[in-house]
Coordinates of C-alpha atoms in Angstrom, one line a residue:
X1 CA -16.1 168.7 130.7
X2 CA -17.7 166.3 128.3
X3 CA -18.1 162.7 129.2
X4 CA -17.5 160.0 126.6
X5 CA -19.3 156.7 126.4
X6 CA -16.6 154.5 124.8
X7 CA -13.2 153.5 126.2
X8 CA -10.0 154.4 124.6
X9 CA -9.1 152.3 121.5
X10 CA -5.5 151.6 120.5
X11 CA -4.4 153.6 117.5
X12 CA -3.7 150.6 115.4
X13 CA -7.3 149.3 116.0
X14 CA -8.7 152.7 115.2
X15 CA -7.0 152.8 111.9
X16 CA -8.1 149.2 111.1
X17 CA -11.7 149.8 112.0
X18 CA -11.8 153.1 110.1
X19 CA -10.4 151.6 106.9
X20 CA -12.6 148.5 107.2
X21 CA -15.5 150.8 107.5
X22 CA -14.5 152.8 104.4
X23 CA -14.1 149.6 102.5
X24 CA -17.5 148.4 103.5
X25 CA -19.0 151.8 102.5
X26 CA -17.2 151.6 99.2
X27 CA -18.7 148.2 98.5
X28 CA -22.1 149.2 99.6
X29 CA -22.2 152.5 97.7
X30 CA -20.3 151.3 94.6
X31 CA -22.0 147.9 94.0
X32 CA -24.1 148.1 90.9
X33 CA -21.9 150.7 89.1
X34 CA -21.6 149.6 85.5
X35 CA -24.9 147.7 85.5
X36 CA -27.1 150.5 84.4
X37 CA -27.3 153.6 82.2
X38 CA -28.4 157.1 83.5
X39 CA -32.0 157.1 84.6
X40 CA -34.3 160.2 84.6
X41 CA -34.8 162.9 85.5
X42 CA -31.5 164.5 86.1
X43 CA -28.9 161.7 85.4
X44 CA -29.3 161.7 81.6
X45 CA -29.2 165.5 81.5
X46 CA -25.9 165.7 83.3
X47 CA -24.4 162.8 81.6
X48 CA -25.4 164.1 78.2
X49 CA -23.9 167.5 79.0
X50 CA -20.6 165.9 80.2
X51 CA -20.5 163.7 77.2
X52 CA -20.8 166.7 74.8
X53 CA -18.0 168.4 76.7
X54 CA -15.7 165.5 76.0
X55 CA -16.8 165.2 72.4
X56 CA -16.7 169.0 71.6
X57 CA -13.7 170.0 73.7
X58 CA -15.8 172.9 75.0
X59 CA -15.6 172.6 78.8
X60 CA -16.5 176.2 79.6
X61 CA -20.0 176.3 78.1
X62 CA -22.1 173.3 78.8
X63 CA -24.5 172.2 76.1
X64 CA -27.7 170.1 75.9
X65 CA -27.9 169.1 72.2
X66 CA -27.2 172.2 70.1
X67 CA -28.4 174.6 72.9
X68 CA -26.4 176.0 75.8
X69 CA -27.4 174.6 79.1
X70 CA -27.6 177.2 81.8
X71 CA -29.6 175.5 84.6
X72 CA -26.5 174.5 86.6
X73 CA -22.9 175.6 87.0
X74 CA -20.3 173.3 85.4
X75 CA -18.5 171.5 88.2
X76 CA -20.7 168.3 88.1
X77 CA -20.2 168.0 84.3
X78 CA -16.5 168.6 84.7
X79 CA -16.2 165.8 87.3
X80 CA -18.2 163.4 85.1
X81 CA -16.2 164.3 82.0
X82 CA -13.0 163.9 84.0
X83 CA -14.1 160.5 85.3
X84 CA -14.8 159.4 81.7
X85 CA -11.4 160.5 80.6
X86 CA -9.9 158.2 83.3
X87 CA -12.2 155.1 83.0
X88 CA -13.4 155.6 79.3
X89 CA -16.7 154.1 80.1
X90 CA -19.8 156.3 80.6
X91 CA -21.7 153.6 82.6
X92 CA -19.0 153.8 85.2
X93 CA -18.0 157.5 84.9
X94 CA -21.4 159.1 85.3
X95 CA -21.7 157.7 88.9
X96 CA -18.1 158.2 90.1
X97 CA -18.5 161.8 91.3
X98 CA -21.4 160.8 93.7
X99 CA -19.5 157.8 94.9
X100 CA -16.4 159.9 95.7
X101 CA -18.4 162.7 97.3
X102 CA -20.2 160.1 99.5
X103 CA -16.9 158.6 100.7
X104 CA -15.5 162.0 101.3
X105 CA -18.5 162.9 103.4
X106 CA -18.2 159.7 105.5
X107 CA -14.5 160.3 106.0
X108 CA -14.9 163.9 107.1
X109 CA -17.8 163.0 109.4
X110 CA -15.7 160.4 111.1
X111 CA -12.8 162.7 111.4
X112 CA -14.7 165.4 113.1
X113 CA -16.2 163.0 115.5
X114 CA -12.8 161.6 116.3
X115 CA -11.2 165.0 116.8
X116 CA -14.1 166.4 119.0
X117 CA -14.7 163.2 121.1
X118 CA -13.1 159.8 120.3
X119 CA -12.8 157.2 117.6
X120 CA -16.0 155.4 118.5
X121 CA -18.1 158.6 118.4
X122 CA -16.7 159.4 114.9
X123 CA -17.3 155.9 113.6
X124 CA -20.8 155.7 114.8
X125 CA -21.7 159.1 113.4
X126 CA -20.2 158.0 110.0
X127 CA -22.2 154.7 110.2
X128 CA -25.4 156.6 110.9
X129 CA -24.9 158.8 107.9
X130 CA -24.0 155.8 105.6
X131 CA -27.2 153.9 106.5
X132 CA -29.6 156.9 106.3
X133 CA -32.0 156.1 103.5
X134 CA -31.6 159.5 101.8
X135 CA -27.8 159.3 101.8
X136 CA -27.6 155.7 100.3
X137 CA -30.3 156.4 97.8
X138 CA -28.8 159.7 96.5
X139 CA -25.1 158.6 96.6
X140 CA -26.0 155.7 94.4
X141 CA -27.5 158.2 91.8
X142 CA -25.7 160.8 89.7
X143 CA -27.4 164.0 90.8
X144 CA -25.6 167.2 91.9
X145 CA -26.8 166.9 95.5
X146 CA -24.3 164.3 96.7
X147 CA -21.5 166.4 95.2
X148 CA -22.7 169.6 96.8
X149 CA -23.0 167.7 100.1
X150 CA -19.4 166.6 99.7
X151 CA -18.2 170.3 99.1
X152 CA -20.3 171.7 102.0
X153 CA -19.1 168.9 104.4
X154 CA -15.5 169.7 103.5
X155 CA -16.3 173.4 104.0
X156 CA -17.9 172.6 107.4
X157 CA -14.9 170.4 108.3
X158 CA -12.4 173.2 107.8
X159 CA -14.5 175.8 109.6
X160 CA -15.3 173.5 112.5
X161 CA -11.6 172.4 113.0
X162 CA -10.7 176.1 113.0
X163 CA -13.6 177.2 115.2
X164 CA -13.3 174.5 117.8
X165 CA -9.8 173.0 117.5
X166 CA -7.9 176.1 116.4
X167 CA -6.7 178.4 115.4
X168 CA -6.0 176.3 112.3
X169 CA -5.8 178.8 109.5
X170 CA -5.0 176.2 106.7
X171 CA -8.2 174.3 107.6
X172 CA -10.1 177.6 107.7
X173 CA -9.0 178.7 104.2
X174 CA -9.6 175.3 102.9
X175 CA -13.1 175.3 104.2
X176 CA -13.8 178.7 102.7
X177 CA -12.3 177.6 99.3
X178 CA -14.5 174.4 99.4
X179 CA -17.6 176.6 100.0
X180 CA -16.6 178.6 96.9
X181 CA -16.3 175.5 94.8
X182 CA -19.7 174.5 96.2
X183 CA -21.1 177.7 94.8
X184 CA -20.0 176.9 91.2
X185 CA -21.3 173.4 91.8
X186 CA -24.8 174.6 92.9
X187 CA -25.4 178.0 94.3
X188 CA -26.3 176.8 97.8
X189 CA -22.6 176.0 98.5
X190 CA -22.6 179.5 100.2
X191 CA -24.7 178.0 103.0
X192 CA -21.5 176.5 104.5
X193 CA -20.7 180.0 105.7
X194 CA -23.7 180.0 107.9
X195 CA -21.4 178.2 110.4
X196 CA -20.1 181.7 111.3
X197 CA -23.4 182.4 113.0
X198 CA -23.3 179.8 115.8
X199 CA -19.5 180.4 116.1
X200 CA -19.9 184.0 116.8
X201 CA -22.7 183.4 119.2
X202 CA -20.7 180.8 121.1
X203 CA -17.7 183.2 121.1
X204 CA -19.7 186.1 122.4
X205 CA -21.3 183.9 125.1
X206 CA -17.8 182.7 126.2
X207 CA -18.4 179.0 125.6
X208 CA -15.5 176.7 126.4
X209 CA -13.5 175.3 123.5
X210 CA -14.2 178.0 121.0
X211 CA -11.2 179.5 119.2
X212 CA -10.4 183.1 120.0
X213 CA -7.9 185.1 118.0
X214 CA -6.4 188.5 118.2
X215 CA -4.5 190.6 115.6
X216 CA -5.7 188.2 112.9
X217 CA -7.9 190.4 110.7
X218 CA -5.9 189.7 107.6
X219 CA -6.0 186.0 108.1
X220 CA -9.8 186.1 108.7
X221 CA -10.1 188.1 105.4
X222 CA -8.0 185.4 103.7
X223 CA -11.0 183.2 104.0
X224 CA -13.1 185.6 102.0
X225 CA -10.4 185.6 99.3
X226 CA -10.2 181.8 99.3
X227 CA -14.0 181.7 98.9
X228 CA -14.0 184.1 96.0
X229 CA -11.0 182.5 94.1
X230 CA -13.0 179.6 92.4
X231 CA -16.1 181.7 91.8
X232 CA -14.1 184.6 90.2
X233 CA -11.8 182.3 88.3
X234 CA -14.8 180.6 86.7
X235 CA -17.2 183.5 86.5
X236 CA -14.8 185.9 84.9
X237 CA -13.7 183.3 82.4
X238 CA -17.3 182.7 81.4
X239 CA -18.1 186.4 81.0
X240 CA -14.9 187.2 79.1
X241 CA -15.3 184.2 76.7
X242 CA -19.0 184.8 76.2
X243 CA -18.3 188.4 75.3
X244 CA -15.5 187.2 72.9
X245 CA -17.8 184.8 71.2
X246 CA -20.7 187.3 71.1
X247 CA -24.2 186.6 70.1
X248 CA -27.6 186.7 72.0
X249 CA -27.3 183.0 72.9
X250 CA -24.2 183.6 75.2
X251 CA -25.7 186.7 76.7
X252 CA -28.9 184.8 77.5
X253 CA -26.7 182.0 79.1
X254 CA -25.0 184.6 81.4
X255 CA -28.3 186.2 82.4
X256 CA -30.0 182.9 83.1
X257 CA -27.1 181.2 84.9
X258 CA -26.0 184.2 87.1
X259 CA -29.4 185.7 87.9
X260 CA -32.4 183.5 87.3
X261 CA -30.9 180.2 88.4
X262 CA -29.3 181.6 91.6
X263 CA -30.8 184.4 93.7
X264 CA -33.8 184.7 91.4
X265 CA -34.6 181.0 91.8
X266 CA -34.5 181.2 95.6
X267 CA -36.5 184.4 95.7
X268 CA -39.3 183.3 93.3
X269 CA -38.9 179.5 94.0
X270 CA -41.2 178.6 91.1
X271 CA -40.7 174.8 91.2
X272 CA -41.8 172.0 93.6
X273 CA -44.2 174.1 95.7
X274 CA -44.6 172.5 99.2
X275 CA -46.0 173.5 102.6
X276 CA -43.7 175.1 105.2
X277 CA -43.6 171.9 107.3
X278 CA -42.5 169.8 104.3
X279 CA -39.1 168.9 105.7
X280 CA -40.5 167.4 109.0
X281 CA -41.3 164.0 107.4
X282 CA -38.0 164.2 105.4
X283 CA -35.9 164.3 108.7
X284 CA -38.1 161.6 110.2
X285 CA -38.5 159.1 107.4
X286 CA -35.7 159.9 104.7
X287 CA -33.1 160.0 107.5
X288 CA -34.3 156.6 108.9
X289 CA -32.7 154.8 110.8
X290 CA -30.8 157.8 112.2
X291 CA -34.1 159.3 113.2
X292 CA -34.7 156.5 115.7
X293 CA -32.1 158.2 117.9
X294 CA -33.9 161.6 118.0
X295 CA -35.9 160.5 121.1
X296 CA -32.7 160.0 123.0
X297 CA -30.8 162.9 121.5
X298 CA -33.1 165.8 121.9
X299 CA -33.0 165.9 125.8
X300 CA -29.2 165.5 125.6
X301 CA -29.0 168.5 123.1
X302 CA -31.0 170.6 125.5
X303 CA -28.7 169.8 128.4
X304 CA -25.6 170.6 126.2
X305 CA -27.1 173.8 125.1
X306 CA -27.4 174.9 128.8
X307 CA -23.8 173.8 129.4
X308 CA -22.5 175.7 126.4
X309 CA -21.2 172.5 124.6
X310 CA -20.0 174.1 121.4
X311 CA -18.9 170.8 119.7
X312 CA -22.6 169.7 119.7
X313 CA -24.2 173.1 119.3
X314 CA -22.3 174.4 116.3
X315 CA -23.1 171.6 113.8
X316 CA -26.6 171.3 115.2
X317 CA -27.3 175.0 115.0
X318 CA -25.9 175.1 111.5
X319 CA -28.2 172.2 110.5
X320 CA -31.2 173.8 111.9
X321 CA -30.4 177.2 110.3
X322 CA -30.1 175.4 106.9
X323 CA -33.4 173.7 107.3
X324 CA -35.0 177.1 108.1
X325 CA -33.4 178.6 105.0
X326 CA -34.9 175.9 102.7
X327 CA -38.2 176.1 104.5
X328 CA -38.8 179.9 103.7
X329 CA -39.4 179.6 100.0
X330 CA -42.4 177.9 98.5
X331 CA -40.3 175.5 96.4
X332 CA -38.8 172.7 98.3
X333 CA -37.2 169.3 97.5
X334 CA -36.1 166.5 99.9
X335 CA -32.6 166.5 98.4
X336 CA -32.0 170.1 99.6
X337 CA -31.4 168.8 103.1
X338 CA -28.6 166.4 102.2
X339 CA -25.7 168.6 103.4
X340 CA -27.4 168.9 106.8
X341 CA -27.5 165.1 107.4
X342 CA -23.7 164.7 108.3
X343 CA -23.9 167.7 110.7
X344 CA -27.0 166.4 112.5
X345 CA -25.2 163.0 112.8
X346 CA -22.1 164.7 114.1
X347 CA -24.2 166.5 116.7
X348 CA -25.4 163.0 117.8
X349 CA -21.9 161.6 117.8
X350 CA -21.2 161.6 121.5
X351 CA -24.5 159.9 122.3
X352 CA -24.7 157.2 119.6
X353 CA -22.7 154.5 121.3
X354 CA -24.9 154.8 124.4
X355 CA -28.1 155.1 122.4
X356 CA -27.3 152.1 120.2
X357 CA -26.9 150.0 123.3
X358 CA -30.1 151.1 124.9
X359 CA -32.8 148.4 125.3
X360 CA -35.6 150.5 123.7
X361 CA -33.5 151.2 120.6
X362 CA -32.2 147.7 120.3
X363 CA -35.8 146.3 120.6
X364 CA -37.3 148.9 118.2
X365 CA -34.7 148.2 115.5
X366 CA -35.3 144.4 115.8
X367 CA -39.1 144.8 115.6
X368 CA -38.7 147.0 112.5
X369 CA -36.3 144.6 110.8
X370 CA -38.6 141.7 111.5
X371 CA -41.7 143.6 110.5
X372 CA -40.2 144.9 107.2
X373 CA -39.1 141.4 106.3
X374 CA -42.4 139.8 107.0
X375 CA -44.3 142.6 105.2
X376 CA -42.1 142.5 102.1
X377 CA -42.2 138.7 101.9
X378 CA -46.0 138.7 102.3
X379 CA -46.4 141.4 99.6
X380 CA -44.1 139.5 97.2
X381 CA -46.1 136.2 97.7
X382 CA -49.4 138.1 97.3
X383 CA -48.3 139.8 94.1
X384 CA -46.7 136.7 92.7
X385 CA -50.0 134.9 93.0
X386 CA -51.6 137.6 90.9
X387 CA -53.7 139.3 93.7
X388 CA -52.2 142.8 93.3
X389 CA -53.6 144.9 90.4
X390 CA -51.2 147.6 91.3
X391 CA -48.1 145.4 90.8
X392 CA -49.5 144.0 87.6
X393 CA -49.9 147.5 86.3
X394 CA -46.4 148.4 87.2
X395 CA -45.1 145.4 85.3
X396 CA -47.2 146.3 82.3
X397 CA -46.1 149.9 82.3
X398 CA -42.4 148.9 82.4
X399 CA -43.0 146.0 79.8
X400 CA -41.7 143.5 82.4
X401 CA -44.7 141.0 82.1
X402 CA -42.4 138.3 80.9
X403 CA -40.0 138.9 83.8
X404 CA -42.6 138.9 86.6
X405 CA -40.9 135.9 88.3
X406 CA -37.6 137.9 88.5
X407 CA -39.5 140.9 90.1
X408 CA -41.2 138.8 92.7
X409 CA -38.0 136.9 93.4
X410 CA -36.3 140.2 94.1
X411 CA -39.0 141.2 96.7
X412 CA -38.8 137.8 98.3
X413 CA -35.0 137.9 98.6
X414 CA -35.1 141.3 100.2
X415 CA -37.8 140.3 102.7
X416 CA -36.0 137.1 103.5
X417 CA -32.8 139.0 104.2
X418 CA -34.5 141.1 106.8
X419 CA -36.1 138.1 108.4
X420 CA -32.9 136.2 108.4
X421 CA -31.0 139.1 109.9
X422 CA -33.6 139.5 112.6
X423 CA -33.3 135.8 113.4
X424 CA -29.5 135.8 113.5
X425 CA -28.9 138.9 115.6
X426 CA -32.0 138.7 117.7
X427 CA -33.3 141.6 119.9
X428 CA -30.1 141.9 121.9
X429 CA -28.4 143.1 118.8
X430 CA -31.4 144.6 117.0
X431 CA -29.5 147.5 115.6
X432 CA -27.2 145.1 113.9
X433 CA -30.2 143.2 112.4
X434 CA -31.7 146.4 111.0
X435 CA -28.4 147.6 109.4
X436 CA -27.8 144.1 108.1
X437 CA -31.3 144.1 106.4
X438 CA -30.8 147.5 105.0
X439 CA -27.4 146.6 103.6
X440 CA -28.9 143.5 101.9
X441 CA -31.7 145.7 100.5
X442 CA -29.3 148.0 98.7
X443 CA -27.0 145.2 97.4
X444 CA -30.1 143.3 96.0
X445 CA -31.4 146.5 94.5
X446 CA -28.1 147.3 92.9
X447 CA -27.3 143.9 91.4
X448 CA -30.8 142.8 90.7
X449 CA -33.0 145.8 89.9
X450 CA -30.4 147.7 87.9
X451 CA -30.2 145.4 85.0
X452 CA -33.9 144.4 85.3
X453 CA -35.2 147.9 85.0
X454 CA -32.5 149.6 82.9
X455 CA -34.0 149.2 79.4
X456 CA -37.3 150.8 80.4
X457 CA -35.8 153.4 82.8
X458 CA -32.9 154.6 80.7
X459 CA -34.6 154.5 77.2
X460 CA -31.7 152.2 76.1
X461 CA -34.1 149.6 74.7
X462 CA -36.3 152.0 72.8
X463 CA -33.4 153.8 71.2
X464 CA -31.9 150.5 70.3
X465 CA -35.2 149.4 68.6
X466 CA -35.4 152.8 66.8
X467 CA -32.0 152.2 65.3
X468 CA -32.8 148.7 64.2
X469 CA -36.0 149.8 62.5
X470 CA -34.4 152.8 60.9
X471 CA -31.3 150.9 59.7
X472 CA -27.6 151.6 60.5
X473 CA -27.1 154.5 57.9
X474 CA -30.5 156.3 58.3
X475 CA -30.3 159.6 60.1
X476 CA -32.9 159.8 62.9
X477 CA -34.4 163.2 63.8
X478 CA -35.6 163.6 67.4
X479 CA -38.8 165.6 68.1
X480 CA -40.1 166.3 71.7
X481 CA -37.0 164.4 73.0
X482 CA -35.7 163.9 76.4
X483 CA -32.0 163.8 77.3
X484 CA -31.9 160.1 77.7
X485 CA -33.0 159.8 74.0
X486 CA -30.1 161.7 72.6
X487 CA -27.7 160.2 75.2
X488 CA -28.7 156.6 74.3
X489 CA -29.0 157.1 70.6
X490 CA -26.6 155.4 68.2
X491 CA -25.6 156.1 64.7
X492 CA -26.4 159.4 62.8
X493 CA -28.8 161.6 64.8
X494 CA -30.3 165.1 64.4
X495 CA -32.2 167.2 67.0
X496 CA -34.0 170.4 66.6
X497 CA -33.6 172.0 70.0
X498 CA -34.8 171.1 73.4
X499 CA -36.2 174.3 74.9
X500 CA -38.0 175.0 71.6
X501 CA -41.7 174.2 71.6
X502 CA -42.8 170.9 70.2
X503 CA -44.6 172.6 67.3
X504 CA -41.5 174.4 66.3
X505 CA -39.4 171.3 66.5
X506 CA -41.9 169.4 64.4
X507 CA -42.1 172.1 61.8
X508 CA -38.3 172.2 61.4
X509 CA -38.0 168.4 61.5
X510 CA -40.6 168.0 58.7
X511 CA -38.7 170.3 56.4
X512 CA -35.5 168.4 57.2
X513 CA -37.2 165.1 56.6
X514 CA -38.5 166.3 53.2
X515 CA -35.0 167.1 52.1
X516 CA -33.9 163.6 52.0
X517 CA -36.9 161.3 52.8
X518 CA -35.2 158.0 51.7
X519 CA -32.3 158.6 54.2
X520 CA -34.1 160.2 57.2
X521 CA -36.7 159.2 59.8
X522 CA -38.4 161.1 62.7
X523 CA -38.4 159.6 66.2
X524 CA -41.2 161.4 68.1
X525 CA -43.2 161.4 71.3
X526 CA -46.8 160.4 70.7
X527 CA -48.1 163.4 72.7
X528 CA -46.3 165.7 70.3
X529 CA -47.8 164.3 67.1
X530 CA -51.3 165.6 67.6
X531 CA -53.3 165.1 64.4
X532 CA -50.4 165.8 62.1
X533 CA -49.2 162.2 61.9
X534 CA -51.1 159.3 60.2
X535 CA -50.4 156.6 62.8
X536 CA -51.4 153.9 60.3
X537 CA -48.2 154.8 58.3
X538 CA -46.0 155.2 61.3
X539 CA -44.4 152.5 63.5
X540 CA -44.6 152.3 67.2
X541 CA -41.1 151.9 68.7
X542 CA -42.0 151.2 72.2
X543 CA -42.5 152.5 75.7
X544 CA -39.9 154.1 78.0
X545 CA -40.4 156.2 81.2
X546 CA -44.2 155.8 80.7
X547 CA -44.0 157.5 77.3
X548 CA -44.9 156.2 73.9
X549 CA -42.4 156.7 71.1
X550 CA -43.0 156.4 67.3
X551 CA -40.8 156.3 64.2
X552 CA -42.1 157.7 60.9
X553 CA -41.1 158.7 57.4
X554 CA -42.4 161.5 55.1
X555 CA -45.4 159.4 54.1
X556 CA -46.9 159.6 57.6
X557 CA -46.8 163.4 57.8
X558 CA -50.1 165.1 57.3
X559 CA -49.4 168.0 54.8
X560 CA -49.6 171.6 56.1
X561 CA -50.3 170.6 59.6
X562 CA -48.5 171.9 62.7
X563 CA -49.3 170.3 66.1
X564 CA -50.9 172.6 68.7
X565 CA -48.8 173.7 71.6
X566 CA -49.5 171.6 74.7
X567 CA -49.7 173.2 78.2
X568 CA -47.7 170.4 79.8
X569 CA -44.6 170.7 77.6
X570 CA -42.6 172.7 80.1
X571 CA -43.2 170.2 82.9
X572 CA -42.2 167.4 80.5
X573 CA -38.9 169.2 79.7
X574 CA -38.1 170.2 83.3
X575 CA -38.1 166.6 84.6
X576 CA -41.6 165.2 84.0
X577 CA -40.3 161.7 83.6
X578 CA -41.7 159.3 86.2

């Protein structure tokens, strides 16, 4: 019934093109790994938790410093810790789970497009996912969202293969199992099971190509078992071991992880309040340049809906249902939509070859590539000549005044790459020009910006200076610290809790400091000192993440003084790093 827009391609050519694409994706996503440390807000938190797992040997209960960390299930930390056990280098290990999840997502998107239509459709869909700004940006970071995207895409792969190319019970069970692993990675892994809704609709309406089974109730129920296996295996282990260890701390961990951070978090949605239409600009701009194809895809989607084209409608309907799900609560973040990107690209797969060759898209892509290049070159020249106060302020905040030539050089290189790509490919291959410019942008960013910004973004420099000031054997106590401070600290270090209020941390730290004043120093955020520190007797360590840090001994402590609790402490702890 469905027409395709690309001719048959020999199997050998298909394999060669697929593996060349995956190699290109590996280079583009992997370039820069090893050139930077974890950057806030989430990366240092997850890397620190994984590092403490390795050091303590306790892989069941994640810790942040001396406190249990219950904000997220443990799969991301397990993956990072496992990667470290293999490569023995945290600069590489902390980014490997995102990289592997990104490659898995691309491979599965291609495979579904190939199975449903043909090799070209699958390849174009995977290329569209790879170059989407949100995908590239997030997969090159070490947040949980790329990993949950990988699990949900695997779950969707298994369900779609069974629903549309089945019955395939192994694929179905694998998909349900992946959804279960997604739940213990981040609770929203269960959203993969929303694929049942459009499947049942298509089956009831009698659409062609939809799997129909009979006398298979036990096999269908096997999917529920596969889904529950990873959840119960982990959840029961946590509950049993928490009860065995006893203590209010472990009971609080269970209550927070299983209730407040899952259903309670969705229902109350206390963070990141946004309007109901928040995701509209996300799918328009964060998914660029895939979003350029919306204009040609929407009328085709409407036609396929009337024709009952399940291969298009199932992934598209699932994506729309997921967007609606995340639009209901007040709290919203752009990364929540990452798992929907591969399915929307898959729903476009049969049209992308034709759309990419259309004159309007070729010309639009060429104009964007040329325009971006000229604007970036112009901005770089303008700033380099000292005409931009905003850029000068940015350099000052990051303590990069002496490296301004490197910053402007990076801008000029990116702009020139877009202009050269446009000149080389010309309007006839405008899509190629735009993709080449985007590829150059990410390569330059990874190999140039990573080492340039790493010290100020990761707290590496400020912790290095703190150690140099304190001396190799002096124990440093951290007050009002962030995860990157403990992660990047070297030598003997002590912390006084993270969730605890700054005033409580300070009070405990002062008592600790007084016990051995010659061998101990406090490393403290300036905002946490209040009037309880004589800054004339303290030493400014430096600036990192737009925060000022100080080092002090007992002589700088104002006697019998406890800093006043600040209203913005919680925001700072929950990810208030710029």
